[in-house]
Amino acid sequence: MSQINQDDKVKPIDFSTKAHYLTKAFRSPFYSRQEPLNHLKEWGRWADYLSPHAYTCSGIEYFAARNACTVFDLTPMTKYHISGKDALPFLNRLVTRDVSKIKPGRVGYCCWCDDAGQVIDDGTIFHLSENTYRLCSQERHMDWLMTNTLGFDVLLSEETHNVAALALQGPTSCATLKRMGLDGIENMKLFDIRHFNFEDTQLMVSRTGFTGYLGYELWIDPEHAEVLWDRLFEAGNLHGIKPMGDEALQMLRVEAGFIQAAHDFMPANATIRTGHTRSPFELGLGWLVDFKKPVFNGRRALLEEKKRGHRYNLVKLDIDGNKPGCDSYVFTKNKKRVGTVTSATWSPSAKASVALASLEAPHGKPGEELLVEIYYQKELKWSRVMAKARVVKEVFFDPPRKRQTPPADF
Amino acid sequence: MCDSMPSSKQPQNRLAGNYTREPESVKKYDAIVIGAGHNGLTNAAYLAKAGLDVLMVEKNSYIGGATASRELHKNWIYSNASYVSSLLRPEVFRTLELSRYGLQIVPYAGGNVTMSEDGNYIGSYVNPDVSRREMARISPRDANAKVRFDRDLMRQCRFIRQFMLSTAPDPTSFKPRDLMGMLQMGKALLDLGEDVIYDMIRLYTMSISEYLDEYFEHPLIKAAKAGSGIIGSAMGVMSPGTAYVLLHHAMGDVDGTMGAWGFARGGTGAIARAMKDSFEDNGGTLLTGSGVEQILVKNGKVAGVALENGDEYQADIVVSNMTLPRTFLECMDQKDLDPEFIRRVRNFKIRGSSGKVNMALDGLPEFTAFEGNTELITGDMHVIDSVERLEIAYDDWKNGTWSKDPYLDILIPSLTDPTMAPPGKHFMSVFVQYVPPKVNGKDWTDDQRDQFGQTVMNQIEKHAPGFKDLVLHAEIRTPRELENEIGLTQGNIFQGELTMDQLLFNRPIPGYAQYRGPAKGLYMCGSSNHPGGGIMAAPGANAAREILKDIRKPNTVPEGWADD
């Protein structure tokens, strides 16, 4: 029967001491290596952990990810371990896509909904081995997952603190890992998982990432976190490796067109106001909804929506000029307000102001011309511009190398 | 003097030694407000602000009612009754310029903490990530379920908050304003969506225990949340209707942080003091030291008040901030009232359920649960393990005695507010539930009161050894003291229980929810009225708005609701 593995929650600090309240934020298992490299000493908080905004300069870190390779600590990401004979039917009930298509050794992107077909979160399913999965997400979901285990023979545990993880992203990432001794890394296809002997433990590598480029994610037990970091930087030294903080990651993921919970949509389980949630169709995730599955959460509501039509479209905008359209209203050419920008950045690669925006349907068809109301200030003087913008279909940065196997060395 | 006025007692001018007054020189005020609690002061201040000549009468020598702070031990300021603030409407704060009169509401940093017998505890912090981590320590599932719990509760808060600073519309009335009000309420309801409407009926009728069961699994987490469902109510955690009381405690905010609580700097009485200064600056007159003997009625209209000291004052408008029963059963001639009205007033549910122990401490107690944690003890502290223990505490009340294992809401305001006690010393406020209005059907004796105080101190001593040695002075208040000193009937802190049968257009009683009493010119502005208790100032403000409407004066009272 379903149960929580109670042992997993006691890491990484010892709760048996009554002084545990002194630890308000955890240090990542990579902290000893991050701290000296974090020249700016600007730490943010990502869920339970300290997480650097930037180590030296977010612009430099951004270019390192597009030009060489960067290391981003993703230990704080929520991770659940799901196993047992009903692991697959459980996941198939939970998420909208068909999980049986994610074979062992493969990773799949997914989203999951409440009964009303509103997105709770998106994430990735790692099919580690037969009947064993890892589910990664931005938010925490133990309550929803446990509710969903009813009737399934699965073992569910949170392993956020038990797995240290690094994202190595950028064109020289494959060469770096090759030099580190991961034989055959170049043969991994996008969304592949491989296990390597590393030091005296096992290192799991997946060809995944949040930057929309060639890249890998490395998963290891926290005890080997520091040696992994050291070996990675040793090997990457000749390939331009740099640590990267979350400011650069935000630029990269918007360029790549990736959405993020609490930025581009509100998790349905946390949304107070009526109408502020979104369905998968309204987030451009319709391709993740598989009605051929007879049962999954939100299916009835989503079928209904399919008939009725949806309320919003999440689109990519290419905005004229050089001002990023953060927090802006979006208007039609006739000045009718039809939506808001949810994420925006200046794209140094595309040399364009790019954004993700949530528009009232039917607006948002590729090619549609819109106006984005951008407020910006220069030396404390505020200006407003109604910048022309176009809805675009393709992501702003999508080089063939992303899918190339084997990838080039640089 | 005032011979023409009907009065059950012949007024005697006992204090007349140093002055005499001719009948024709008796000053007639535009309005008299009875009771200088925070609602009375709010009401009087708004009337004065509108240009009325207002007299405020208060039975005690000090002001504040249940919003009072007195120096009962030298150099210690007590918050004698109410001790925290969250519901005080910012619109009232602003328009009465309470900041100009020195009022500061300081949120406390500690959130809250609940200690269990076995030495464990569950804390809550201002930072949501830290709070979640703390909950996950004992239940990862509950830590996540709290997101859903907060969402559902906040949806209901956003609905109910709209009606706090406005008069409840009467669903039986065909007056345009009532029809509009009902329409508005209906629209707000529809805006919530169907799920939230279903939830609302359930929340208003369920017990807090059942409601929490729908979200949480860990007994300590449920116990920590359940306390808010019973405060000020003579109901147990398993009694239907207690889920709403939780909502009443969650709908407040400090500077937009929903559900946050804070201290008034200088003690709770600082709120009343600032309101009094605002009232007097607007030309109002305050008279303390004598209670109202009777509200005078002539030909179905109010004519003024007769005080216990024999003085009489005239006005065409009399506003009572006293409880509903005290106003009509104790301070009016029953002949002036309809029997049906009197029957309803007598049936008004205003059972006392709580007491208060206020203490001057020689130092800071050390709680064994958290080894010198100075953050959690700045918030509200509780010693309870389970909802079952809370229910057993209620059983004692039903059996006519105070709880032997009571629910405590312990605060040390002096950790936040440097004005409360000398440096290094502390003031501790302990709200205690359950405490009955009578012990086994008989009036409280002083001896029983002291035994009750010992029960409370022993309970704290268990979690903080050596605590009792720190107590320099204690003010122990049972419902007897709350009624005799503050005038709260049966010692009910909300001037009437917050159950669905006594809310909105049924508060305090059907047909009288719009602050108007049964005689012309008679108004009610206390917490017996919509939207109820807590230092909200909404009943006082709403009543002032109604009065100004009746006498066709421009409105000086804010109304409505600023979205969060």
mmCIF file of N, CA, C and O in Angstrom, chain A residues 357-399:
data_model
loop_
_atom_site.group_PDB
_atom_site.id
_atom_site.type_symbol
_atom_site.label_atom_id
_atom_site.label_comp_id
_atom_site.label_asym_id
_atom_site.label_seq_id
_atom_site.Cartn_x
_atom_site.Cartn_y
_atom_site.Cartn_z
ATOM 1 N N ALA A 357 3.492 35.548 -23.075
ATOM 2 C CA ALA A 357 2.331 36.347 -22.685
ATOM 3 C C ALA A 357 1.086 35.485 -22.674
ATOM 4 O O ALA A 357 0.941 34.556 -23.462
ATOM 5 N N SER A 358 0.199 35.802 -21.742
ATOM 6 C CA SER A 358 -1.089 35.112 -21.667
ATOM 7 C C SER A 358 -2.147 36.033 -22.257
ATOM 8 O O SER A 358 -2.385 37.126 -21.742
ATOM 9 N N LEU A 359 -2.748 35.590 -23.373
ATOM 10 C CA LEU A 359 -3.714 36.427 -24.086
ATOM 11 C C LEU A 359 -5.102 35.790 -24.044
ATOM 12 O O LEU A 359 -5.234 34.571 -24.024
ATOM 13 N N GLU A 360 -6.133 36.641 -24.019
ATOM 14 C CA GLU A 360 -7.497 36.118 -24.093
ATOM 15 C C GLU A 360 -7.712 35.523 -25.472
ATOM 16 O O GLU A 360 -7.382 36.141 -26.485
ATOM 17 N N ALA A 361 -8.276 34.306 -25.503
ATOM 18 C CA ALA A 361 -8.593 33.689 -26.783
ATOM 19 C C ALA A 361 -9.673 34.542 -27.467
ATOM 20 O O ALA A 361 -10.472 35.172 -26.774
ATOM 21 N N PRO A 362 -9.719 34.648 -28.781
ATOM 22 C CA PRO A 362 -8.930 33.860 -29.726
ATOM 23 C C PRO A 362 -7.587 34.500 -30.076
ATOM 24 O O PRO A 362 -6.926 34.059 -31.010
ATOM 25 N N HIS A 363 -7.199 35.553 -29.356
ATOM 26 C CA HIS A 363 -5.944 36.218 -29.708
ATOM 27 C C HIS A 363 -4.761 35.291 -29.457
ATOM 28 O O HIS A 363 -4.799 34.440 -28.577
ATOM 29 N N GLY A 364 -3.712 35.479 -30.250
ATOM 30 C CA GLY A 364 -2.505 34.707 -30.038
ATOM 31 C C GLY A 364 -2.157 33.780 -31.180
ATOM 32 O O GLY A 364 -1.301 32.911 -31.032
ATOM 33 N N LYS A 365 -2.810 33.953 -32.322
ATOM 34 C CA LYS A 365 -2.434 33.115 -33.466
ATOM 35 C C LYS A 365 -1.084 33.588 -34.004
ATOM 36 O O LYS A 365 -0.805 34.784 -34.025
ATOM 37 N N PRO A 366 -0.229 32.644 -34.426
ATOM 38 C CA PRO A 366 1.080 33.037 -34.948
ATOM 39 C C PRO A 366 0.931 34.095 -36.038
ATOM 40 O O PRO A 366 0.058 33.978 -36.900
ATOM 41 N N GLY A 367 1.732 35.122 -35.943
ATOM 42 C CA GLY A 367 1.691 36.193 -36.932
ATOM 43 C C GLY A 367 0.845 37.373 -36.504
ATOM 44 O O GLY A 367 0.934 38.458 -37.086
ATOM 45 N N GLU A 368 0.025 37.209 -35.468
ATOM 46 C CA GLU A 368 -0.841 38.309 -35.034
ATOM 47 C C GLU A 368 -0.006 39.486 -34.534
ATOM 48 O O GLU A 368 0.961 39.318 -33.817
ATOM 49 N N GLU A 369 -0.398 40.673 -34.983
ATOM 50 C CA GLU A 369 0.321 41.883 -34.580
ATOM 51 C C GLU A 369 -0.333 42.491 -33.361
ATOM 52 O O GLU A 369 -1.549 42.669 -33.319
ATOM 53 N N LEU A 370 0.453 42.799 -32.362
ATOM 54 C CA LEU A 370 -0.079 43.329 -31.104
ATOM 55 C C LEU A 370 0.760 44.511 -30.644
ATOM 56 O O LEU A 370 1.780 44.835 -31.267
ATOM 57 N N LEU A 371 0.320 45.138 -29.559
ATOM 58 C CA LEU A 371 1.103 46.223 -28.959
ATOM 59 C C LEU A 371 1.383 45.865 -27.505
ATOM 60 O O LEU A 371 0.507 45.365 -26.799
ATOM 61 N N VAL A 372 2.607 46.110 -27.064
ATOM 62 C CA VAL A 372 2.965 45.848 -25.671
ATOM 63 C C VAL A 372 3.304 47.179 -25.013
ATOM 64 O O VAL A 372 4.125 47.943 -25.518
ATOM 65 N N GLU A 373 2.596 47.467 -23.892
ATOM 66 C CA GLU A 373 2.796 48.748 -23.212
ATOM 67 C C GLU A 373 3.952 48.596 -22.218
ATOM 68 O O GLU A 373 3.835 47.938 -21.191
ATOM 69 N N ILE A 374 5.096 49.199 -22.553
ATOM 70 C CA ILE A 374 6.289 49.026 -21.728
ATOM 71 C C ILE A 374 6.653 50.329 -21.029
ATOM 72 O O ILE A 374 6.753 51.377 -21.657
ATOM 73 N N TYR A 375 6.786 50.263 -19.725
ATOM 74 C CA TYR A 375 7.272 51.399 -18.944
ATOM 75 C C TYR A 375 8.751 51.154 -18.658
ATOM 76 O O TYR A 375 9.127 50.054 -18.282
ATOM 77 N N TYR A 376 9.567 52.146 -18.842
ATOM 78 C CA TYR A 376 10.980 51.963 -18.538
ATOM 79 C C TYR A 376 11.534 53.299 -18.066
ATOM 80 O O TYR A 376 10.969 54.352 -18.331
ATOM 81 N N GLN A 377 12.631 53.245 -17.336
ATOM 82 C CA GLN A 377 13.196 54.508 -16.881
ATOM 83 C C GLN A 377 14.666 54.609 -17.245
ATOM 84 O O GLN A 377 15.396 53.624 -17.260
ATOM 85 N N LYS A 378 15.054 55.812 -17.563
ATOM 86 C CA LYS A 378 16.461 56.129 -17.804
ATOM 87 C C LYS A 378 16.827 57.249 -16.836
ATOM 88 O O LYS A 378 16.221 58.321 -16.879
ATOM 89 N N GLU A 379 17.779 56.993 -15.994
ATOM 90 C CA GLU A 379 18.228 57.971 -15.000
ATOM 91 C C GLU A 379 17.056 58.614 -14.274
ATOM 92 O O GLU A 379 16.917 59.821 -14.210
ATOM 93 N N LEU A 380 16.172 57.754 -13.764
ATOM 94 C CA LEU A 380 15.010 58.122 -12.959
ATOM 95 C C LEU A 380 13.877 58.774 -13.749
ATOM 96 O O LEU A 380 12.852 59.128 -13.180
ATOM 97 N N LYS A 381 14.038 58.973 -15.036
ATOM 98 C CA LYS A 381 12.942 59.542 -15.819
ATOM 99 C C LYS A 381 12.204 58.390 -16.483
ATOM 100 O O LYS A 381 12.810 57.577 -17.171
ATOM 101 N N TRP A 382 10.909 58.351 -16.225
ATOM 102 C CA TRP A 382 10.105 57.254 -16.754
ATOM 103 C C TRP A 382 9.524 57.589 -18.118
ATOM 104 O O TRP A 382 9.119 58.715 -18.369
ATOM 105 N N SER A 383 9.500 56.595 -18.972
ATOM 106 C CA SER A 383 8.886 56.740 -20.291
ATOM 107 C C SER A 383 7.996 55.532 -20.548
ATOM 108 O O SER A 383 8.133 54.504 -19.889
ATOM 109 N N ARG A 384 7.118 55.705 -21.490
ATOM 110 C CA ARG A 384 6.220 54.617 -21.840
ATOM 111 C C ARG A 384 6.256 54.464 -23.352
ATOM 112 O O ARG A 384 6.269 55.458 -24.086
ATOM 113 N N VAL A 385 6.328 53.223 -23.783
ATOM 114 C CA VAL A 385 6.309 52.998 -25.222
ATOM 115 C C VAL A 385 5.281 51.913 -25.524
ATOM 116 O O VAL A 385 5.111 50.962 -24.762
ATOM 117 N N MET A 386 4.520 52.121 -26.605
ATOM 118 C CA MET A 386 3.612 51.078 -27.074
ATOM 119 C C MET A 386 4.356 50.357 -28.191
ATOM 120 O O MET A 386 4.322 50.769 -29.351
ATOM 121 N N ALA A 387 5.057 49.304 -27.822
ATOM 122 C CA ALA A 387 5.928 48.624 -28.779
ATOM 123 C C ALA A 387 5.130 47.620 -29.610
ATOM 124 O O ALA A 387 4.302 46.886 -29.070
ATOM 125 N N LYS A 388 5.417 47.624 -30.900
ATOM 126 C CA LYS A 388 4.780 46.623 -31.763
ATOM 127 C C LYS A 388 5.354 45.243 -31.438
ATOM 128 O O LYS A 388 6.544 45.107 -31.134
ATOM 129 N N ALA A 389 4.502 44.245 -31.513
ATOM 130 C CA ALA A 389 4.963 42.885 -31.210
ATOM 131 C C ALA A 389 4.242 41.898 -32.120
ATOM 132 O O ALA A 389 3.133 42.171 -32.584
ATOM 133 N N ARG A 390 4.905 40.784 -32.384
ATOM 134 C CA ARG A 390 4.300 39.724 -33.186
ATOM 135 C C ARG A 390 4.294 38.419 -32.408
ATOM 136 O O ARG A 390 5.253 38.110 -31.694
ATOM 137 N N VAL A 391 3.185 37.684 -32.567
ATOM 138 C CA VAL A 391 3.138 36.349 -32.002
ATOM 139 C C VAL A 391 3.977 35.447 -32.902
ATOM 140 O O VAL A 391 3.797 35.429 -34.125
ATOM 141 N N VAL A 392 4.936 34.729 -32.286
ATOM 142 C CA VAL A 392 5.788 33.840 -33.090
ATOM 143 C C VAL A 392 5.606 32.391 -32.636
ATOM 144 O O VAL A 392 5.240 32.123 -31.493
ATOM 145 N N LYS A 393 5.839 31.501 -33.595
ATOM 146 C CA LYS A 393 5.617 30.088 -33.309
ATOM 147 C C LYS A 393 6.887 29.445 -32.752
ATOM 148 O O LYS A 393 6.849 28.681 -31.797
ATOM 149 N N GLU A 394 8.014 29.798 -33.368
ATOM 150 C CA GLU A 394 9.276 29.143 -32.989
ATOM 151 C C GLU A 394 9.844 29.786 -31.725
ATOM 152 O O GLU A 394 9.629 30.973 -31.480
ATOM 153 N N VAL A 395 10.596 28.995 -30.958
ATOM 154 C CA VAL A 395 11.271 29.581 -29.799
ATOM 155 C C VAL A 395 12.394 30.475 -30.305
ATOM 156 O O VAL A 395 12.840 30.358 -31.446
ATOM 157 N N PHE A 396 12.871 31.380 -29.432
ATOM 158 C CA PHE A 396 13.781 32.427 -29.867
ATOM 159 C C PHE A 396 15.205 31.920 -30.061
ATOM 160 O O PHE A 396 16.022 32.562 -30.685
ATOM 161 N N PHE A 397 15.485 30.778 -29.463
ATOM 162 C CA PHE A 397 16.828 30.223 -29.597
ATOM 163 C C PHE A 397 16.672 28.713 -29.735
ATOM 164 O O PHE A 397 16.264 28.048 -28.788
ATOM 165 N N ASP A 398 16.953 28.202 -30.903
ATOM 166 C CA ASP A 398 16.675 26.781 -31.153
ATOM 167 C C ASP A 398 17.674 26.200 -32.144
ATOM 168 O O ASP A 398 17.327 25.844 -33.268
ATOM 169 N N PRO A 399 18.948 26.107 -31.735
ATOM 170 C CA PRO A 399 19.960 25.614 -32.682
ATOM 171 C C PRO A 399 19.835 24.095 -32.861
ATOM 172 O O PRO A 399 19.411 23.403 -31.922
#
